[in-house]
Amino acid sequence: MTRFLDWWNTLLEFKDHDWAQNIIVISLFSAFLWLSWRVIVQRLHHIAAKTQLPWDDAVFTAISSPITLVIWLWPATASLKILLTTHTHFSTTWLPELQIFILVWSFIWSALRLTTLIEKQVLINPKHDETTVLAVGKVIRLIFISLGILSLMQGMGLSLSGLLTFGGVGGLVVGLAAKDLLSNFFGGMMIYFDRPFKVGDWIRSPDRSLEGTVERIGWRMTVIRTFDKRPLYVPNSVFSNIVVENPSRMLNRRIKEDIGIRYDDISNIGLIVSDIKTMLINHNDIDSNQTLIVNFNGFGPSSLDLLVYTFTKTVNWIEYHEVKQDVLIKIGDIIAQHNAEIAFPTQTVKIEQLPVN
């Protein structure tokens, strides 16, 4: 142990002419810090695993890699300065800016990793809206990146006041040149704020040939997967000028059928209407609190027309068709129970006989 301490103290005696020794000491110091940091991180993860909160795990996971980057790269800049000073005539005045860049990038990287981990943790809970969570995550990332870029510029000696003044004039030019890009950006913001639809919703527009399931809402465009599995990439500005229907948010699905009965069964029409209405009221999958109409609706060309108008409890497309099928079969059974039949188009031909001379 004494020999090791003597060797370590010898390495710590920096000498200007012994550049290799200085680099070795810096590298060993970085390795020592890295090993110490690894032990600390494992200990922190062990402590965080015993708590009920998921956020401490996210924080330790987010900062572990960026701090490791700083531990290795920050001393490496000192080694680089020694090499450049000893063996070349290159200027090293830019190394402090490089160190600032390493610190700022580590901060941005930690913030972005933490945002992503928190985003995933929040989305585990089905009560949280995926579209809102993703939108907030994008805004937070944009804020951290902007703060990092401004900090980096200030650390490099740039005047932020002059930059902001130039940005005001340049922003006008860029706005005129990229108005479509900006309109798509603000269109995406309106989707996030107004929330006419979210990821996973089935939407369609009567104004455009647009129908499918929303897969992703980006800053510039929205990706919609059609029912034949084709992707549609729709610029967000389009949604500001069209009517969007969101069937995913319907409360019920409607059954509306016109059923024709033979004219020969007109004496049973009242009983048939009454039994069909009773069947629908007592049906487990029909919402009797919504509009329910069963009426003799008119005399058709070849049938007595019944109107059946009701709503199902389910909004699922497949379940709806199962319920509709069951309702139609039961209506057919009711008609048959009254010795009646469903009409089909018929024509009566009257042949007039001429008098025989």
Tab-separated table of C-alpha atoms in Angstrom:
chain	number	residue	atom	x	y	z
A	1	MET	CA	0.000	0.000	0.000
A	2	THR	CA	2.870	2.365	0.842
A	3	ARG	CA	4.495	1.754	-2.531
A	4	PHE	CA	1.184	2.484	-4.288
A	5	LEU	CA	0.794	5.774	-2.445
A	6	ASP	CA	4.369	6.777	-3.253
A	7	TRP	CA	3.754	5.973	-6.949
A	8	TRP	CA	0.505	7.944	-6.987
A	9	ASN	CA	2.135	10.956	-5.323
A	10	THR	CA	4.915	10.829	-7.891
A	11	LEU	CA	2.367	10.959	-10.728
A	12	LEU	CA	0.698	13.939	-9.139
A	13	GLU	CA	3.955	15.962	-9.368
A	14	PHE	CA	3.165	17.785	-12.603
A	15	LYS	CA	6.180	18.861	-14.602
A	16	ASP	CA	5.964	21.058	-17.646
A	17	HIS	CA	8.572	19.113	-19.576
A	18	ASP	CA	7.066	15.674	-18.792
A	19	TRP	CA	3.881	15.856	-20.895
A	20	ALA	CA	3.350	12.065	-20.925
A	21	GLN	CA	3.249	11.936	-17.145
A	22	ASN	CA	0.674	14.708	-17.024
A	23	ILE	CA	-1.583	12.922	-19.536
A	24	ILE	CA	-1.274	9.653	-17.605
A	25	VAL	CA	-2.247	11.383	-14.367
A	26	ILE	CA	-5.253	13.037	-16.032
A	27	SER	CA	-6.368	9.724	-17.558
A	28	LEU	CA	-5.994	7.911	-14.223
A	29	PHE	CA	-7.903	10.686	-12.521
A	30	SER	CA	-10.723	10.337	-15.078
A	31	ALA	CA	-10.796	6.561	-14.570
A	32	PHE	CA	-10.945	7.064	-10.789
A	33	LEU	CA	-13.833	9.521	-11.114
A	34	TRP	CA	-15.648	7.177	-13.520
A	35	LEU	CA	-15.325	4.169	-11.196
A	36	SER	CA	-16.483	6.295	-8.258
A	37	TRP	CA	-19.440	7.554	-10.292
A	38	ARG	CA	-20.389	3.987	-11.279
A	39	VAL	CA	-20.422	2.949	-7.627
A	40	ILE	CA	-22.502	6.006	-6.689
A	41	VAL	CA	-25.003	5.388	-9.527
A	42	GLN	CA	-25.470	1.729	-8.579
A	43	ARG	CA	-26.013	2.751	-4.971
A	44	LEU	CA	-28.548	5.417	-5.984
A	45	HIS	CA	-30.433	2.929	-8.179
A	46	HIS	CA	-30.500	0.479	-5.300
A	47	ILE	CA	-31.987	3.131	-3.004
A	48	ALA	CA	-34.478	4.280	-5.667
A	49	ALA	CA	-35.683	0.708	-6.208
A	50	LYS	CA	-36.936	0.635	-2.631
A	51	THR	CA	-39.124	3.723	-3.052
A	52	GLN	CA	-42.637	3.898	-4.495
A	53	LEU	CA	-41.888	6.869	-6.737
A	54	PRO	CA	-40.856	6.156	-10.361
A	55	TRP	CA	-39.372	9.624	-10.875
A	56	ASP	CA	-36.156	9.060	-8.921
A	57	ASP	CA	-35.280	6.121	-11.174
A	58	ALA	CA	-35.898	8.323	-14.214
A	59	VAL	CA	-33.639	11.101	-12.883
A	60	PHE	CA	-30.725	8.774	-12.089
A	61	THR	CA	-31.059	7.007	-15.458
A	62	ALA	CA	-31.206	10.335	-17.314
A	63	ILE	CA	-28.077	11.860	-15.770
A	64	SER	CA	-25.850	8.752	-15.602
A	65	SER	CA	-24.619	8.742	-19.225
A	66	PRO	CA	-24.230	12.567	-19.605
A	67	ILE	CA	-22.171	12.786	-16.411
A	68	THR	CA	-20.029	9.896	-17.649
A	69	LEU	CA	-19.471	11.910	-20.837
A	70	VAL	CA	-18.308	14.918	-18.815
A	71	ILE	CA	-16.023	12.769	-16.633
A	72	TRP	CA	-14.139	11.524	-19.695
A	73	LEU	CA	-14.276	14.478	-22.097
A	74	TRP	CA	-13.611	17.356	-19.711
A	75	PRO	CA	-10.197	16.010	-18.560
A	76	ALA	CA	-9.552	14.949	-22.164
A	77	THR	CA	-9.568	18.638	-23.156
A	78	ALA	CA	-6.760	19.229	-20.648
A	79	SER	CA	-4.777	16.369	-22.202
A	80	LEU	CA	-5.449	17.799	-25.666
A	81	LYS	CA	-4.169	21.186	-24.531
A	82	ILE	CA	-0.940	19.588	-23.253
A	83	LEU	CA	-0.398	17.784	-26.567
A	84	LEU	CA	-1.072	20.860	-28.678
A	85	THR	CA	1.125	23.084	-26.528
A	86	THR	CA	4.005	20.597	-26.413
A	87	HIS	CA	4.131	19.301	-29.974
A	88	THR	CA	2.433	21.919	-32.157
A	89	HIS	CA	2.079	25.667	-32.548
A	90	PHE	CA	-1.718	25.592	-32.787
A	91	SER	CA	-3.670	27.992	-30.628
A	92	THR	CA	-5.579	26.521	-27.678
A	93	THR	CA	-7.811	29.529	-27.029
A	94	TRP	CA	-10.789	27.586	-28.398
A	95	LEU	CA	-10.574	24.838	-25.757
A	96	PRO	CA	-12.603	26.779	-23.106
A	97	GLU	CA	-15.457	27.053	-25.646
A	98	LEU	CA	-15.178	23.309	-26.238
A	99	GLN	CA	-15.485	22.709	-22.489
A	100	ILE	CA	-18.564	24.941	-22.385
A	101	PHE	CA	-20.034	22.994	-25.303
A	102	ILE	CA	-19.465	19.709	-23.435
A	103	LEU	CA	-21.260	21.033	-20.345
A	104	VAL	CA	-24.172	22.506	-22.307
A	105	TRP	CA	-24.593	19.371	-24.422
A	106	SER	CA	-24.556	17.215	-21.265
A	107	PHE	CA	-27.302	19.395	-19.797
A	108	ILE	CA	-29.426	19.178	-22.976
A	109	TRP	CA	-28.852	15.428	-23.235
A	110	SER	CA	-29.876	14.892	-19.588
A	111	ALA	CA	-32.994	17.027	-20.039
A	112	LEU	CA	-34.040	15.219	-23.227
A	113	ARG	CA	-33.469	11.781	-21.667
A	114	LEU	CA	-35.417	12.783	-18.568
A	115	THR	CA	-38.293	14.107	-20.687
A	116	THR	CA	-38.466	10.860	-22.679
A	117	LEU	CA	-38.401	8.676	-19.553
A	118	ILE	CA	-41.110	10.737	-17.831
A	119	GLU	CA	-43.163	10.636	-21.039
A	120	LYS	CA	-43.005	6.822	-21.124
A	121	GLN	CA	-43.853	6.620	-17.430
A	122	VAL	CA	-46.887	8.886	-17.813
A	123	LEU	CA	-48.167	6.952	-20.844
A	124	ILE	CA	-48.242	3.737	-18.795
A	125	ASN	CA	-51.359	5.114	-17.116
A	126	PRO	CA	-54.266	4.714	-19.598
A	127	LYS	CA	-56.067	7.676	-18.013
A	128	HIS	CA	-53.607	10.107	-19.598
A	129	ASP	CA	-54.262	11.244	-23.155
A	130	GLU	CA	-51.428	10.122	-25.436
A	131	THR	CA	-51.726	13.083	-27.807
A	132	THR	CA	-51.531	15.648	-24.993
A	133	VAL	CA	-48.576	13.915	-23.342
A	134	LEU	CA	-46.643	13.772	-26.623
A	135	ALA	CA	-47.426	17.429	-27.360
A	136	VAL	CA	-46.213	18.581	-23.938
A	137	GLY	CA	-43.084	16.461	-24.357
A	138	LYS	CA	-42.287	18.106	-27.702
A	139	VAL	CA	-42.746	21.599	-26.253
A	140	ILE	CA	-40.475	20.797	-23.283
A	141	ARG	CA	-37.785	19.398	-25.595
A	142	LEU	CA	-37.980	22.532	-27.755
A	143	ILE	CA	-37.572	24.732	-24.650
A	144	PHE	CA	-34.518	22.823	-23.393
A	145	ILE	CA	-32.861	22.837	-26.827
A	146	SER	CA	-33.485	26.589	-27.190
A	147	LEU	CA	-32.066	27.312	-23.724
A	148	GLY	CA	-29.030	25.157	-24.477
A	149	ILE	CA	-28.332	26.904	-27.788
A	150	LEU	CA	-28.681	30.356	-26.189
A	151	SER	CA	-26.376	29.344	-23.307
A	152	LEU	CA	-23.830	27.995	-25.768
A	153	MET	CA	-23.888	31.195	-27.810
A	154	GLN	CA	-23.493	33.334	-24.694
A	155	GLY	CA	-20.623	31.148	-23.476
A	156	MET	CA	-18.859	31.648	-26.805
A	157	GLY	CA	-19.065	35.423	-26.387
A	158	LEU	CA	-21.878	36.139	-28.833
A	159	SER	CA	-24.150	39.086	-28.073
A	160	LEU	CA	-27.650	37.808	-27.442
A	161	SER	CA	-29.187	41.267	-27.797
A	162	GLY	CA	-27.720	41.647	-31.275
A	163	LEU	CA	-28.753	38.106	-32.108
A	164	LEU	CA	-32.330	38.758	-31.012
A	165	THR	CA	-32.424	41.987	-33.045
A	166	PHE	CA	-31.179	40.131	-36.104
A	167	GLY	CA	-33.657	37.342	-35.342
A	168	GLY	CA	-36.549	39.817	-35.441
A	169	VAL	CA	-35.649	40.961	-38.948
A	170	GLY	CA	-34.597	37.506	-40.090
A	171	GLY	CA	-37.757	35.993	-38.650
A	172	LEU	CA	-39.864	38.190	-40.923
A	173	VAL	CA	-37.897	37.063	-43.976
A	174	VAL	CA	-38.033	33.421	-42.946
A	175	GLY	CA	-41.741	33.720	-42.197
A	176	LEU	CA	-42.466	34.988	-45.688
A	177	ALA	CA	-40.259	32.357	-47.317
A	178	ALA	CA	-41.575	29.448	-45.284
A	179	LYS	CA	-45.217	30.379	-44.737
A	180	ASP	CA	-46.380	26.861	-45.641
A	181	LEU	CA	-44.042	25.360	-43.059
A	182	LEU	CA	-45.260	27.815	-40.423
A	183	SER	CA	-48.915	27.236	-41.299
A	184	ASN	CA	-48.366	23.498	-40.827
A	185	PHE	CA	-46.613	24.159	-37.508
A	186	PHE	CA	-49.449	26.323	-36.167
A	187	GLY	CA	-51.974	23.873	-37.615
A	188	GLY	CA	-50.332	21.173	-35.502
A	189	MET	CA	-50.526	23.453	-32.450
A	190	MET	CA	-54.250	23.965	-33.042
A	191	ILE	CA	-54.754	20.199	-33.234
A	192	TYR	CA	-53.027	19.833	-29.875
A	193	PHE	CA	-55.027	22.644	-28.278
A	194	ASP	CA	-58.474	22.066	-29.831
A	195	ARG	CA	-58.082	18.264	-29.858
A	196	PRO	CA	-60.574	17.408	-32.627
A	197	PHE	CA	-58.876	14.005	-32.691
A	198	LYS	CA	-56.016	12.149	-31.032
A	199	VAL	CA	-53.703	9.267	-31.821
A	200	GLY	CA	-55.755	6.100	-32.333
A	201	ASP	CA	-58.982	7.872	-33.385
A	202	TRP	CA	-60.868	6.968	-36.548
A	203	ILE	CA	-61.494	10.170	-38.520
A	204	ARG	CA	-62.871	11.077	-41.927
A	205	SER	CA	-63.696	14.205	-43.878
A	206	PRO	CA	-66.659	14.749	-46.203
A	207	ASP	CA	-64.608	17.467	-47.953
A	208	ARG	CA	-61.659	15.253	-48.902
A	209	SER	CA	-61.022	11.575	-49.659
A	210	LEU	CA	-59.636	11.143	-46.179
A	211	GLU	CA	-60.579	8.352	-43.792
A	212	GLY	CA	-58.577	6.145	-41.460
A	213	THR	CA	-56.928	5.811	-38.057
A	214	VAL	CA	-54.598	8.516	-36.747
A	215	GLU	CA	-51.127	7.047	-36.179
A	216	ARG	CA	-49.032	10.122	-35.399
A	217	ILE	CA	-49.520	13.874	-35.021
A	218	GLY	CA	-46.297	15.707	-35.850
A	219	TRP	CA	-45.354	19.369	-35.983
A	220	ARG	CA	-45.652	19.439	-39.788
A	221	MET	CA	-47.961	16.599	-40.791
A	222	THR	CA	-50.341	13.981	-39.442
A	223	VAL	CA	-50.012	10.329	-40.433
A	224	ILE	CA	-53.321	8.520	-41.048
A	225	ARG	CA	-53.531	4.785	-41.778
A	226	THR	CA	-56.411	3.993	-44.134
A	227	PHE	CA	-58.511	0.854	-43.732
A	228	ASP	CA	-56.676	-0.820	-46.604
A	229	LYS	CA	-53.440	-0.164	-44.619
A	230	ARG	CA	-52.105	2.652	-46.822
A	231	PRO	CA	-50.419	5.570	-44.999
A	232	LEU	CA	-51.716	9.089	-45.656
A	233	TYR	CA	-49.404	12.004	-44.867
A	234	VAL	CA	-51.639	15.047	-44.395
A	235	PRO	CA	-50.131	18.556	-43.806
A	236	ASN	CA	-51.534	20.002	-40.596
A	237	SER	CA	-52.671	23.180	-42.323
A	238	VAL	CA	-55.264	21.118	-44.233
A	239	PHE	CA	-57.252	20.527	-41.043
A	240	SER	CA	-57.835	24.275	-40.694
A	241	ASN	CA	-59.850	24.334	-43.925
A	242	ILE	CA	-61.871	21.099	-43.882
A	243	VAL	CA	-64.615	19.523	-41.817
A	244	VAL	CA	-63.325	16.579	-39.779
A	245	GLU	CA	-65.696	13.899	-38.516
A	246	ASN	CA	-64.549	11.803	-35.560
A	247	PRO	CA	-66.659	8.609	-35.419
A	248	SER	CA	-64.491	7.325	-32.541
A	249	ARG	CA	-66.260	9.750	-30.200
A	250	MET	CA	-69.806	8.725	-31.070
A	251	LEU	CA	-71.946	7.659	-28.113
A	252	ASN	CA	-74.103	5.133	-29.997
A	253	ARG	CA	-74.439	3.575	-33.421
A	254	ARG	CA	-77.697	3.834	-35.348
A	255	ILE	CA	-79.807	1.102	-36.893
A	256	LYS	CA	-82.136	2.507	-39.534
A	257	GLU	CA	-84.033	0.050	-41.725
A	258	ASP	CA	-87.050	0.258	-44.035
A	259	ILE	CA	-88.792	-3.123	-44.035
A	260	GLY	CA	-91.545	-3.956	-46.519
A	261	ILE	CA	-94.496	-6.243	-45.633
A	262	ARG	CA	-96.887	-7.753	-48.187
A	263	TYR	CA	-100.174	-5.966	-48.811
A	264	ASP	CA	-101.902	-9.260	-48.020
A	265	ASP	CA	-100.747	-8.904	-44.380
A	266	ILE	CA	-102.224	-5.460	-43.736
A	267	SER	CA	-104.510	-6.854	-41.022
A	268	ASN	CA	-101.463	-7.912	-38.943
A	269	ILE	CA	-99.405	-4.756	-39.415
A	270	GLY	CA	-100.336	-3.234	-36.026
A	271	LEU	CA	-99.380	-6.403	-34.089
A	272	ILE	CA	-96.089	-6.702	-35.964
A	273	VAL	CA	-95.168	-3.083	-35.172
A	274	SER	CA	-96.058	-3.554	-31.492
A	275	ASP	CA	-94.021	-6.758	-31.112
A	276	ILE	CA	-90.956	-5.304	-32.844
A	277	LYS	CA	-91.039	-2.269	-30.568
A	278	THR	CA	-91.351	-4.471	-27.472
A	279	MET	CA	-88.444	-6.618	-28.665
A	280	LEU	CA	-86.199	-3.569	-29.121
A	281	ILE	CA	-87.103	-2.101	-25.727
A	282	ASN	CA	-86.194	-5.362	-23.998
A	283	HIS	CA	-83.075	-6.038	-26.091
A	284	ASN	CA	-79.919	-5.986	-23.932
A	285	ASP	CA	-77.776	-4.322	-26.606
A	286	ILE	CA	-80.233	-1.592	-27.631
A	287	ASP	CA	-80.119	1.753	-25.801
A	288	SER	CA	-83.788	2.372	-25.033
A	289	ASN	CA	-82.932	5.819	-23.610
A	290	GLN	CA	-82.210	7.033	-27.136
A	291	THR	CA	-84.724	7.635	-29.919
A	292	LEU	CA	-86.603	4.424	-30.715
A	293	ILE	CA	-89.118	4.420	-33.568
A	294	VAL	CA	-91.071	1.511	-35.023
A	295	ASN	CA	-93.958	2.671	-37.207
A	296	PHE	CA	-95.993	1.827	-40.265
A	297	ASN	CA	-94.453	4.462	-42.480
A	298	GLY	CA	-96.358	4.369	-45.772
A	299	PHE	CA	-97.766	2.490	-48.718
A	300	GLY	CA	-94.972	1.528	-51.053
A	301	PRO	CA	-95.310	0.481	-54.690
A	302	SER	CA	-95.390	-3.185	-53.725
A	303	SER	CA	-95.187	-3.274	-49.921
A	304	LEU	CA	-96.369	-1.841	-46.627
A	305	ASP	CA	-93.278	0.031	-45.374
A	306	LEU	CA	-92.179	-0.183	-41.730
A	307	LEU	CA	-89.570	2.220	-40.296
A	308	VAL	CA	-87.233	0.743	-37.651
A	309	TYR	CA	-85.014	3.402	-36.078
A	310	THR	CA	-82.953	2.727	-32.957
A	311	PHE	CA	-79.457	2.958	-31.432
A	312	THR	CA	-77.081	0.318	-30.102
A	313	LYS	CA	-75.167	0.640	-26.849
A	314	THR	CA	-71.871	-0.350	-28.432
A	315	VAL	CA	-69.865	1.870	-30.775
A	316	ASN	CA	-67.476	-0.896	-31.802
A	317	TRP	CA	-67.850	-1.557	-35.522
A	318	ILE	CA	-67.706	-5.365	-35.290
A	319	GLU	CA	-69.987	-5.603	-32.247
A	320	TYR	CA	-72.440	-3.209	-33.889
A	321	HIS	CA	-72.890	-5.527	-36.871
A	322	GLU	CA	-73.402	-8.481	-34.537
A	323	VAL	CA	-76.171	-6.576	-32.727
A	324	LYS	CA	-77.716	-5.420	-36.004
A	325	GLN	CA	-77.747	-8.986	-37.322
A	326	ASP	CA	-79.486	-10.224	-34.160
A	327	VAL	CA	-82.100	-7.461	-34.392
A	328	LEU	CA	-82.874	-8.210	-38.040
A	329	ILE	CA	-83.188	-11.952	-37.387
A	330	LYS	CA	-85.616	-11.297	-34.530
A	331	ILE	CA	-87.670	-8.944	-36.713
A	332	GLY	CA	-87.869	-11.683	-39.335
A	333	ASP	CA	-89.032	-14.162	-36.665
A	334	ILE	CA	-91.748	-11.743	-35.464
A	335	ILE	CA	-93.041	-11.278	-39.004
A	336	ALA	CA	-93.136	-15.058	-39.509
A	337	GLN	CA	-94.956	-15.574	-36.179
A	338	HIS	CA	-97.867	-13.488	-37.529
A	339	ASN	CA	-98.032	-15.571	-40.724
A	340	ALA	CA	-96.782	-12.569	-42.671
A	341	GLU	CA	-93.971	-12.287	-45.166
A	342	ILE	CA	-91.450	-9.690	-46.222
A	343	ALA	CA	-92.507	-8.243	-49.563
A	344	PHE	CA	-90.517	-8.304	-52.752
A	345	PRO	CA	-91.162	-6.178	-55.843
A	346	THR	CA	-94.263	-7.395	-57.673
A	347	GLN	CA	-96.404	-6.206	-60.511
A	348	THR	CA	-100.032	-7.016	-61.232
A	349	VAL	CA	-100.877	-7.435	-64.894
A	350	LYS	CA	-104.526	-6.888	-65.772
A	351	ILE	CA	-105.582	-8.456	-69.058
A	352	GLU	CA	-108.660	-6.941	-70.524
A	353	GLN	CA	-110.711	-9.292	-72.623
A	354	LEU	CA	-112.256	-7.849	-75.744
A	355	PRO	CA	-115.946	-8.673	-76.428
A	356	VAL	CA	-116.488	-11.412	-78.973
A	357	ASN	CA	-118.431	-10.289	-82.044
